[in-house]
mmCIF file of C-alpha atoms and ligand atoms in Angstrom:
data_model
loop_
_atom_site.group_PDB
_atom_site.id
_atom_site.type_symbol
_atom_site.label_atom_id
_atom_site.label_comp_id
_atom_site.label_asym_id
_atom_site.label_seq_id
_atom_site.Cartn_x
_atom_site.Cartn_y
_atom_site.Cartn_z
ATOM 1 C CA UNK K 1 0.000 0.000 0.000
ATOM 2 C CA UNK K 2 1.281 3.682 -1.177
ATOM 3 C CA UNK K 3 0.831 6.317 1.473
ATOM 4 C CA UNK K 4 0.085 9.963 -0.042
ATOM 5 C CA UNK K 5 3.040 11.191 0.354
ATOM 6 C CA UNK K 6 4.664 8.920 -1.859
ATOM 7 C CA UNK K 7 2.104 9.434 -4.677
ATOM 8 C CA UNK K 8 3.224 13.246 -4.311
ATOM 9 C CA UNK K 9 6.805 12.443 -4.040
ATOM 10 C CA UNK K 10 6.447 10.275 -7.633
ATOM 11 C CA UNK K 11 4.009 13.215 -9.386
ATOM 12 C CA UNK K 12 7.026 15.445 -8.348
ATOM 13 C CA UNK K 13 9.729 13.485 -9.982
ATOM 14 C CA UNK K 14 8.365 12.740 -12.930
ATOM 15 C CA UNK K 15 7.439 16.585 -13.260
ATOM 16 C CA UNK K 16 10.432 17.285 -15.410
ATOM 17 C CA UNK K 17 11.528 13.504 -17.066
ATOM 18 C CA UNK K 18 11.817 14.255 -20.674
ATOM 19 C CA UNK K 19 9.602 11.788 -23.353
ATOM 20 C CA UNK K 20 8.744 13.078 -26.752
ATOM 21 C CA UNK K 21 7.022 11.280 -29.733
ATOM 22 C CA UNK K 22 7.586 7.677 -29.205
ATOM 23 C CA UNK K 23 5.750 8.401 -25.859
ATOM 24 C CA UNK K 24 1.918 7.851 -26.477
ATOM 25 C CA UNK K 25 1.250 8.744 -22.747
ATOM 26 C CA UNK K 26 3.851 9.330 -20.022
ATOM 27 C CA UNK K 27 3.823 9.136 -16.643
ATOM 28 C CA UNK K 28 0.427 9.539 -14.409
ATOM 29 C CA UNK K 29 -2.167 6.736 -15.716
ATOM 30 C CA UNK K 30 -1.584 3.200 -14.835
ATOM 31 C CA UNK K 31 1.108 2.460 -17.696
ATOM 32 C CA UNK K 32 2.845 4.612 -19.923
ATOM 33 C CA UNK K 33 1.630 3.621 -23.473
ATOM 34 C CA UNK K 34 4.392 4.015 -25.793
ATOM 35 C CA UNK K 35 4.040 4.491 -30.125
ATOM 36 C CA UNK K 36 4.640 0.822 -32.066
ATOM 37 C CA UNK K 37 7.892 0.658 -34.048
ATOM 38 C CA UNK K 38 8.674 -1.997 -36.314
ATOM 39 C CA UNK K 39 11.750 -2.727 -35.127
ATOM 40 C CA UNK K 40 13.396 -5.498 -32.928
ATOM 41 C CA UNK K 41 13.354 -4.286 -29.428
ATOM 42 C CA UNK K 42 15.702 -5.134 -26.342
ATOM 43 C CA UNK K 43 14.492 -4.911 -22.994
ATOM 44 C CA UNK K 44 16.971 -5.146 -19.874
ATOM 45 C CA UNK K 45 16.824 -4.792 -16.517
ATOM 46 C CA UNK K 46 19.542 -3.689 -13.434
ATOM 47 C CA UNK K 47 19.121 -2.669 -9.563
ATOM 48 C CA UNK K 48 22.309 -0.668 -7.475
ATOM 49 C CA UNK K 49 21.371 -1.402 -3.732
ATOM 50 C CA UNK K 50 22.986 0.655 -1.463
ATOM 51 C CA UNK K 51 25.506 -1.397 0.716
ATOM 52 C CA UNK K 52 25.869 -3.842 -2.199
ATOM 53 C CA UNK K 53 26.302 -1.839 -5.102
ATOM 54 C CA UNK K 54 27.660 1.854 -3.686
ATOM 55 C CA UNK K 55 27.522 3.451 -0.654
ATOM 56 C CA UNK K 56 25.906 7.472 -0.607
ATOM 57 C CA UNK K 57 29.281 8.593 0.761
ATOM 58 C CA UNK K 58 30.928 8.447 -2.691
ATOM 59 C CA UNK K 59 28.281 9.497 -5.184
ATOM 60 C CA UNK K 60 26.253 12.551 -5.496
ATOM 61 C CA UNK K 61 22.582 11.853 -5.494
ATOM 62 C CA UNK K 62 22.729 13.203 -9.339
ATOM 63 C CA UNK K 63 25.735 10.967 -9.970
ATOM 64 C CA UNK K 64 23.365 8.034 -8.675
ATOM 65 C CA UNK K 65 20.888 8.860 -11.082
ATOM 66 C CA UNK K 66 22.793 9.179 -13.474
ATOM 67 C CA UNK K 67 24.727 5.719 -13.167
ATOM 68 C CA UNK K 68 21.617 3.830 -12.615
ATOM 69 C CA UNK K 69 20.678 4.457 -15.986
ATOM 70 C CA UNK K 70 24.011 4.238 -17.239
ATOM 71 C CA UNK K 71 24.644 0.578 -16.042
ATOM 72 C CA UNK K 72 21.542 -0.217 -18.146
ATOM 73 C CA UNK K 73 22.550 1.739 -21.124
ATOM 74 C CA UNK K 74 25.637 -0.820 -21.164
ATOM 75 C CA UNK K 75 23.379 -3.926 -21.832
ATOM 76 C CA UNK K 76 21.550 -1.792 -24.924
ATOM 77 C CA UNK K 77 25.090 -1.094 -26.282
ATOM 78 C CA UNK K 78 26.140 -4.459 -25.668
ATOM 79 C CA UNK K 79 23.380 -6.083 -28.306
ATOM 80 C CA UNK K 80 24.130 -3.135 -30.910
ATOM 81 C CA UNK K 81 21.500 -1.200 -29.824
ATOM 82 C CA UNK K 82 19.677 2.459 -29.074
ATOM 83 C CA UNK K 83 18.207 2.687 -25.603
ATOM 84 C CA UNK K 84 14.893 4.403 -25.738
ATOM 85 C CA UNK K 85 12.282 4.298 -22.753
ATOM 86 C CA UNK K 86 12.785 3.503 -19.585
ATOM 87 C CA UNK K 87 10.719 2.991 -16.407
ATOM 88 C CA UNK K 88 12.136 2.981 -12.635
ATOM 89 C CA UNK K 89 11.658 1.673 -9.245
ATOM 90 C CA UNK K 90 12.709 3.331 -6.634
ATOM 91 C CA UNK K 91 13.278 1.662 -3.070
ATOM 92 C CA UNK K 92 13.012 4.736 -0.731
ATOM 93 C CA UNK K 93 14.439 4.203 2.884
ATOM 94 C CA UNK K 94 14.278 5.989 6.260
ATOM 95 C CA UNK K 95 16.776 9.510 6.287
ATOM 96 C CA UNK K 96 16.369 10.086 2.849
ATOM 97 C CA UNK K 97 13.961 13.480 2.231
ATOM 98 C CA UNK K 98 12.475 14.797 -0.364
ATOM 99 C CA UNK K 99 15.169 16.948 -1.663
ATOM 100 C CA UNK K 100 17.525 14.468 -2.156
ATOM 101 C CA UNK K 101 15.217 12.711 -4.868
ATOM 102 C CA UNK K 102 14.948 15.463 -6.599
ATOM 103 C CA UNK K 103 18.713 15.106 -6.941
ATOM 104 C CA UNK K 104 18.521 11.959 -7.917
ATOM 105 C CA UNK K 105 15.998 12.509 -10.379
ATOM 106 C CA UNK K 106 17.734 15.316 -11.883
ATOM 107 C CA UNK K 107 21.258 13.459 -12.911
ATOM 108 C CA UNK K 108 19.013 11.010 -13.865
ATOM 109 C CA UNK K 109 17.028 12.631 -16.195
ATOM 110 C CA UNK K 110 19.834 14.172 -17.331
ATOM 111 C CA UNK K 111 21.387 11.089 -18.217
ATOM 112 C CA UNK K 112 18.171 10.171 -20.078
ATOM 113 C CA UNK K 113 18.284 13.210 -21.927
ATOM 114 C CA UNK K 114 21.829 12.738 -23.300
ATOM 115 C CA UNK K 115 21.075 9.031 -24.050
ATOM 116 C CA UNK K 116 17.995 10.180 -25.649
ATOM 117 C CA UNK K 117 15.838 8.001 -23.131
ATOM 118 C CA UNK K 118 12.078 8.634 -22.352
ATOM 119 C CA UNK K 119 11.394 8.100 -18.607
ATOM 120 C CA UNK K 120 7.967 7.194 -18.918
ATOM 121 C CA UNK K 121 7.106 5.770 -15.793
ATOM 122 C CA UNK K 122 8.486 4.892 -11.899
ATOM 123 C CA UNK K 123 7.173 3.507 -9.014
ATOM 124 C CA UNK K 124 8.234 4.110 -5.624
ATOM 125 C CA UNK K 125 8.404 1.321 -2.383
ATOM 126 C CA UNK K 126 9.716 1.419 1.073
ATOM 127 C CA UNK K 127 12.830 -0.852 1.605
ATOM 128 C CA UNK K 128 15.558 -1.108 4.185
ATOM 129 C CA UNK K 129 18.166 -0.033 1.661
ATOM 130 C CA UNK K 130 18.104 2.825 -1.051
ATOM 131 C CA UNK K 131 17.930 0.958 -3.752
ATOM 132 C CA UNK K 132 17.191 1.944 -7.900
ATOM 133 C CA UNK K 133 15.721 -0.802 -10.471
ATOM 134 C CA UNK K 134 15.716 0.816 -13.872
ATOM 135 C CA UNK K 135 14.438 -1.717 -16.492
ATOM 136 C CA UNK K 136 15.145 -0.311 -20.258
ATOM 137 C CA UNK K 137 13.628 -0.451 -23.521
ATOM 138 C CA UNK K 138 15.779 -0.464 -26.851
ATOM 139 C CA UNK K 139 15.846 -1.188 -30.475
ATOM 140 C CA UNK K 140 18.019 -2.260 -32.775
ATOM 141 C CA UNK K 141 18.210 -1.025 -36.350
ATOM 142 C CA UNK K 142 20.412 -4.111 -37.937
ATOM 143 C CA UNK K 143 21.629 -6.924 -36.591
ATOM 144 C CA UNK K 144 21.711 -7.628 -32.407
ATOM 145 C CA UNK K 145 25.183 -8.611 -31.165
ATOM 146 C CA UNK K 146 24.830 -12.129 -28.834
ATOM 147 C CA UNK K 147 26.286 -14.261 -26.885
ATOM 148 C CA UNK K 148 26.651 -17.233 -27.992
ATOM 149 C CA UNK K 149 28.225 -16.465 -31.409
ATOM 150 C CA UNK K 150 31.391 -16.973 -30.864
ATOM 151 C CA UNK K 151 33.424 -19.503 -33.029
ATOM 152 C CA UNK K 152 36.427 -20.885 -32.664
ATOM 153 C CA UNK K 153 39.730 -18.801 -33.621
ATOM 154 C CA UNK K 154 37.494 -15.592 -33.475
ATOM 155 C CA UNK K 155 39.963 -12.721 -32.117
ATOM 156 C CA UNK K 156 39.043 -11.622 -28.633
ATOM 157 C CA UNK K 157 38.689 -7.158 -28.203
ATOM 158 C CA UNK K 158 37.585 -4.751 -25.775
ATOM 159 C CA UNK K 159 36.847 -1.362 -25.813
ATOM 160 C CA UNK K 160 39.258 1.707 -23.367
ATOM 161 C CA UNK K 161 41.110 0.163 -20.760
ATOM 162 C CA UNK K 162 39.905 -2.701 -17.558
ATOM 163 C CA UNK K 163 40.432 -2.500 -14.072
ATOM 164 C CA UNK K 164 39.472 1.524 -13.191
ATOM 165 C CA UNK K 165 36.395 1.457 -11.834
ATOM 166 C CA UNK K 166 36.960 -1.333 -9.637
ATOM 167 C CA UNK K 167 40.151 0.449 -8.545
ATOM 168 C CA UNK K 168 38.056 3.441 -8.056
ATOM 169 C CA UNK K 169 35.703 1.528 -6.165
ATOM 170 C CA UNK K 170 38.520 0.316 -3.450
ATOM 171 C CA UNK K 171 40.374 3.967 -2.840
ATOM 172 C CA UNK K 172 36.430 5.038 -2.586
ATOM 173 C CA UNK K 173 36.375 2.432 0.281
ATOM 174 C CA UNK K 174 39.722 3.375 1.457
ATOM 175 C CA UNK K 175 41.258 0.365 0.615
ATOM 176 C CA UNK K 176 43.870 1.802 -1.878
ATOM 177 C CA UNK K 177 45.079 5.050 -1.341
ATOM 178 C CA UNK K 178 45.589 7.650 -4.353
ATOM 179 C CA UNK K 179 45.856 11.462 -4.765
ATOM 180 C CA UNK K 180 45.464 14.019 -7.386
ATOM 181 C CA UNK K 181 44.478 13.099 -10.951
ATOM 182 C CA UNK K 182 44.900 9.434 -11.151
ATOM 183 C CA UNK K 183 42.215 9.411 -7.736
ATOM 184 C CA UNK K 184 40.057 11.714 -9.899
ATOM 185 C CA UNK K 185 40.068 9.655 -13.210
ATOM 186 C CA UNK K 186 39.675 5.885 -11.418
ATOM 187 C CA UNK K 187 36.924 7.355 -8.936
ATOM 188 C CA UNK K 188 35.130 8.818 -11.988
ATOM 189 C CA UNK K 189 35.550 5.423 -13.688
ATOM 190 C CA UNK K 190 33.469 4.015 -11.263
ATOM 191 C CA UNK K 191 31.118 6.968 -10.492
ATOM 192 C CA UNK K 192 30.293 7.631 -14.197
ATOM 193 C CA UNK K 193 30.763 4.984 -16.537
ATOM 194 C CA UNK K 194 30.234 5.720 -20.124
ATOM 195 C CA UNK K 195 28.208 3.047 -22.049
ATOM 196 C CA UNK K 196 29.749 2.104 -25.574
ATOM 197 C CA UNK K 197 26.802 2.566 -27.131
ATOM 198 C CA UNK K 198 28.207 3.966 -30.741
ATOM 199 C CA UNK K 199 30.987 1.511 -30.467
ATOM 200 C CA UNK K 200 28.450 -1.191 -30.277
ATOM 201 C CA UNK K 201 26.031 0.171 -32.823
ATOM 202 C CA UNK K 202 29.175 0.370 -35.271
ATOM 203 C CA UNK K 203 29.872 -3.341 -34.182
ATOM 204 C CA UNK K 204 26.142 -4.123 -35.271
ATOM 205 C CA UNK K 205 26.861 -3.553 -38.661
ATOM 206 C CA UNK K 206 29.445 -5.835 -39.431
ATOM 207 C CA UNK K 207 29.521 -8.765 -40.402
ATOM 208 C CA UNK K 208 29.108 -11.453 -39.739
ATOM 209 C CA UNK K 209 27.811 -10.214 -35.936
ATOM 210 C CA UNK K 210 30.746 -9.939 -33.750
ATOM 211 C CA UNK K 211 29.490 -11.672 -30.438
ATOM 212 C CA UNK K 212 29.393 -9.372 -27.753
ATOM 213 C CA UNK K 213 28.450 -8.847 -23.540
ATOM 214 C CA UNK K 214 29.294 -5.734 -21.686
ATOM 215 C CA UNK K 215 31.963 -6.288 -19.200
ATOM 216 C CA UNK K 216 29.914 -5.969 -16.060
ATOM 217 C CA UNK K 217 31.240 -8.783 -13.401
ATOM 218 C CA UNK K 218 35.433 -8.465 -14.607
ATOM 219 C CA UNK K 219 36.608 -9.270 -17.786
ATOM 220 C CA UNK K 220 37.290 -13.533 -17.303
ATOM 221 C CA UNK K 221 33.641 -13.305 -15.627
ATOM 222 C CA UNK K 222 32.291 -12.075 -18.746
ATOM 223 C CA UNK K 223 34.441 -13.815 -21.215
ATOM 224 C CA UNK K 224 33.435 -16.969 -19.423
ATOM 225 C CA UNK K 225 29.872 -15.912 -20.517
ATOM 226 C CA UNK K 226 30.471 -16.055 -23.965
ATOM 227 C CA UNK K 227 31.850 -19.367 -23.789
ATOM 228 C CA UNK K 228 29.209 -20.686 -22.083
ATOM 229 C CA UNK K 229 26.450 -19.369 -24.699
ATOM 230 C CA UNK K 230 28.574 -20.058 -27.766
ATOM 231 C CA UNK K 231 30.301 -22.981 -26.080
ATOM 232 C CA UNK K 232 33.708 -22.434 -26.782
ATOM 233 C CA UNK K 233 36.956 -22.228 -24.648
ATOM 234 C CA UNK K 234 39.089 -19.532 -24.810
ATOM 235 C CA UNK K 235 42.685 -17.494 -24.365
ATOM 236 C CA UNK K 236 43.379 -14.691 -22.544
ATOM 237 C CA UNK K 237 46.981 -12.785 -23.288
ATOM 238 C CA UNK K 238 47.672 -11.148 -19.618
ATOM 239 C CA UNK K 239 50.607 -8.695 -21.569
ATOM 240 C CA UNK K 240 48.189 -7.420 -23.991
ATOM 241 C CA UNK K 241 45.416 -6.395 -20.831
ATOM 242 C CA UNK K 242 44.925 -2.475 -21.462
ATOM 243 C CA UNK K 243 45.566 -0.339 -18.522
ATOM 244 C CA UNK K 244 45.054 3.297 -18.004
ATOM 245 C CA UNK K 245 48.079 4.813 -16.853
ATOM 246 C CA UNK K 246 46.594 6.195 -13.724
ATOM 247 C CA UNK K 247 46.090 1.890 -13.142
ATOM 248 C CA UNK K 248 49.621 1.404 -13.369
ATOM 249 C CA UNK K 249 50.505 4.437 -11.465
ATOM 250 C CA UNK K 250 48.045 3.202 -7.886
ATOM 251 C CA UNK K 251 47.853 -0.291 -8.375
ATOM 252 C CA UNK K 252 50.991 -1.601 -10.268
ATOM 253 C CA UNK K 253 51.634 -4.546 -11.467
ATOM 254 C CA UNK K 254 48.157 -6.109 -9.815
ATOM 255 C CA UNK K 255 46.587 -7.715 -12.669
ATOM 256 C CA UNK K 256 43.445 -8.918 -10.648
ATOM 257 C CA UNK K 257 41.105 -6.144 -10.653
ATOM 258 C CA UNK K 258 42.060 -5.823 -14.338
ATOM 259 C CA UNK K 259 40.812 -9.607 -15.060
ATOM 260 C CA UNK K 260 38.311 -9.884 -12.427
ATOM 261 C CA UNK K 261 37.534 -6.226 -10.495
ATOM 262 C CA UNK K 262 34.081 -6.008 -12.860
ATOM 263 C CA UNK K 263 31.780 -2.636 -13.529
ATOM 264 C CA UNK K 264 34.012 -1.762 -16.516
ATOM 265 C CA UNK K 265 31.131 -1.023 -18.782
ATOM 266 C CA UNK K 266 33.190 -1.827 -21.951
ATOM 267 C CA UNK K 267 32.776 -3.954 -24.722
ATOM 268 C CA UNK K 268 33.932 -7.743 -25.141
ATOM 269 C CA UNK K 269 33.814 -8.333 -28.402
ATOM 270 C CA UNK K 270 35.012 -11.353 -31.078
ATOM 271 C CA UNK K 271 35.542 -11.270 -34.872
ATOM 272 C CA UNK K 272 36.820 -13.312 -37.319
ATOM 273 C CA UNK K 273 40.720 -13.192 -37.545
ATOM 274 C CA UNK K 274 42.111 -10.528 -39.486
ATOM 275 C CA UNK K 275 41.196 -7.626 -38.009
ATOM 276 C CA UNK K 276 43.726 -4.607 -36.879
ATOM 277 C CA UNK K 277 43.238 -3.242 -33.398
ATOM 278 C CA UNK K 278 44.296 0.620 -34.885
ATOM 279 C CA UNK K 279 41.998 0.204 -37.591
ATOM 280 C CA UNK K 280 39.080 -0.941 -35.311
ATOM 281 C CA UNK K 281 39.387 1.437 -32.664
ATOM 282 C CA UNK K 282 39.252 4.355 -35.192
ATOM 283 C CA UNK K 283 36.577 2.596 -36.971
ATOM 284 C CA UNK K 284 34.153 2.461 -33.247
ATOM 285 C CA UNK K 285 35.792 5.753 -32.075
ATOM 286 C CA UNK K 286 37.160 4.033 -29.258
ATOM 287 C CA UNK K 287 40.657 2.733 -27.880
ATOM 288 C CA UNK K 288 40.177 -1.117 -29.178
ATOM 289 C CA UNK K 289 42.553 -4.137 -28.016
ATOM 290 C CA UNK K 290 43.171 -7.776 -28.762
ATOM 291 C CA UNK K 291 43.564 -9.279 -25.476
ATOM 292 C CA UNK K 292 43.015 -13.341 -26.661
ATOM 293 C CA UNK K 293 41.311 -15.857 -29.176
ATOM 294 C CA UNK K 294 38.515 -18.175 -29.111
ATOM 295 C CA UNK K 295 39.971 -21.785 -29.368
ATOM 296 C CA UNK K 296 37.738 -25.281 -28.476
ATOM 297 C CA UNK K 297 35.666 -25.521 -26.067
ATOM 298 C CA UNK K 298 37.390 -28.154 -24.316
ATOM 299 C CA UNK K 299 40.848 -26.423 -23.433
ATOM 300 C CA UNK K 300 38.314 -24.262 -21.219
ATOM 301 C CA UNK K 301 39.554 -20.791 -20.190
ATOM 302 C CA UNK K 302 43.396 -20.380 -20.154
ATOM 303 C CA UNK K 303 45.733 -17.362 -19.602
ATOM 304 C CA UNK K 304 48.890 -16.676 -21.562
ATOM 305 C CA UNK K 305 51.333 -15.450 -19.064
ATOM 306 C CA UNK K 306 53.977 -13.043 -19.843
ATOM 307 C CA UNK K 307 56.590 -15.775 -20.229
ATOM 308 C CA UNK K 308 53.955 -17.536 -23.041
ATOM 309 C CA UNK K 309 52.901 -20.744 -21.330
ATOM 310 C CA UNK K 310 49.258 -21.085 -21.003
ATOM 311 C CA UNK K 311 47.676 -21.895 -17.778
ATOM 312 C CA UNK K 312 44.620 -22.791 -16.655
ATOM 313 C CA UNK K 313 42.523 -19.685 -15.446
ATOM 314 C CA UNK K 314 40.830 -22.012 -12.795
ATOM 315 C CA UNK K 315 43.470 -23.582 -11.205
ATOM 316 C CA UNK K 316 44.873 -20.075 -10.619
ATOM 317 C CA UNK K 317 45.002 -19.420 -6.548
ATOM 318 C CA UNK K 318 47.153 -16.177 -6.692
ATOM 319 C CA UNK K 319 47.960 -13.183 -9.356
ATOM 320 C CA UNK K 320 51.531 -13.387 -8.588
ATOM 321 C CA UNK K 321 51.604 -17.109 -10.153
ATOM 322 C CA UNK K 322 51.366 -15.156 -13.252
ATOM 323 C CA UNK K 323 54.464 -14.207 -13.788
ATOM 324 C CA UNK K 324 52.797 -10.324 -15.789
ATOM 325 C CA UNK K 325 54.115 -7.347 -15.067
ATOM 326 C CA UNK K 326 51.306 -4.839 -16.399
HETATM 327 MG MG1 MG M 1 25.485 -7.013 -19.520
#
């Protein structure tokens, strides 16, 4: 059961969400009722719980709205996609006023704006933790980039550089300590993550499909996804791992959070051999690396370590077995 304040609370945030023409009806009837298209559509959903996913401490409530839909906008890029309407829970706890939704609901429909996202609806619940579920409708204009498409002695990519955020994430928590500019950029990895969504629209159109996931949970995580769907082992080259300088400069030769630290937000993507790195990063617009190949499914997951013998990725117990220096 709502109580009336959090009917008015709602009517106020959705006061200023932007929708346009695909938007039949927006927020303020039982469902939004959106225009038909003709096109495929994607539909994705992610929650941040506070205490799980962030604490308040390092985000801005803006920031927070503004990475809740950005987590989402990730999946959309990741199938080749354009995000376009969007609905959102919100889990409202004790200590948390008025004002500081409006925050929230500012960076977020901000972030909508820029993404060219209709927020056409939201609901609003008590819970013991602040917590924001946006779920995310997109199209796609070609093809949709899967999962399990993968084939054996595909070339392995991704999109900017791995490891950031989750850096970010640990000097946030004062695990790690940095100063300056390299805090700045690593924090900001985590705190704002930019979804490849023209990198992954570009990726739509060629062909064949590249597979594709977002790199969400750490790089192996993900990878280890698209094995499973396209059932396929794979290699992963730990020299050819991009880092951001500022990486190297806090967290050295640690390889871990690189392979395995997660909320990236980049692209994992495979093609058929042949392809240059230079010429596909100028091609998507974005910094693009081979970091491995596809092989048979049953050699599993194995890592090429800096001296060139493969290992296996699961009988790994420590990063400093891996002989890397980043
Ligand atoms: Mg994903």
């Amino acid at each position: 059961m709502k109580q009336p304040g959090e009917f008015e609370l709602i009517e106020r945030l959705c006061r200023d969400l932007p929708y346009g023409r695909r938007t039949l009806l927006g927020p303020g009837d039982d469902c939004a009722v959106l225009a038909p298209t003709r096109r495929p559509q994607l539909f994705t959903i992610d929650s941040m719980v506070e205490g799980v996913h962030f604490e308040l401490a390092w985000l801005s409530p803006e920031q927070l709205g503004e990475r809740a839909l950005a987590v989402n906008l990730s999946d959309i890029a990741a199938m080749g996609g354009s995000p376009r309407s969007c609905v959102v829970n919100l889990g409202i706890r004790k200590g948390l006023g008025a004002a500081f939704f409006d925050r929230l609901y500012r960076g977020l429909g901000r972030a909508a704006r820029a993404a060219g996202v209709d927020v056409v609806g939201g609901n609003i619940t008590r819970s013991a933790q602040l917590t924001l579920t946006v779920a995310l409708l997109g199209e796609v204009a070609g093809q949709v980039l899967r999962r399990d498409t993968a084939r054996s002695g595909d070339e392995i990519f991704v999109t900017g550089t791995l490891g950031d955020s989750a850096l970010g994430w640990r000097i946030m928590a004062g695990e790690i300590e940095a100063r300056g500019a390299a805090r700045k950029y690593l924090v900001d990895r985590f705190v704002a993550p930019q979804a490849r969504l023209g990198a992954g629209r570009k990726l739509a159109r060629m062909r064949p499909a590249p597979a594709a996931i977002d790199i969400s949970d750490g790089l192996l995580a993900d990878l280890g996804h698209i094995m499973e769907r396209s059932r396929v082992g794979a290699e992963v080259d730990l020299a050819a791992i991009p880092y951001s300088r500022h990486y190297l400069a806090v967290a050295g030769d640690r390889a871990d959070l690189a392979l395995s630290g997660g909320e990236d937000y980049e692209l994992l993507f495979c093609l058929r051999p042949g392809h240059s790195a230079p010429v596909l990063s100028r091609r998507l617009g974005v910094a693009v690396h081979r970091v491995g190949r596809i092989v048979e499914r049953r050699h599993g997951l194995r890592l090429r370590r800096g001296d060139g013998r493969l290992v296996p990725a699961s009988g790994m117990l420590g990063w400093d077995q891996l002989g890397v220096d980043p």
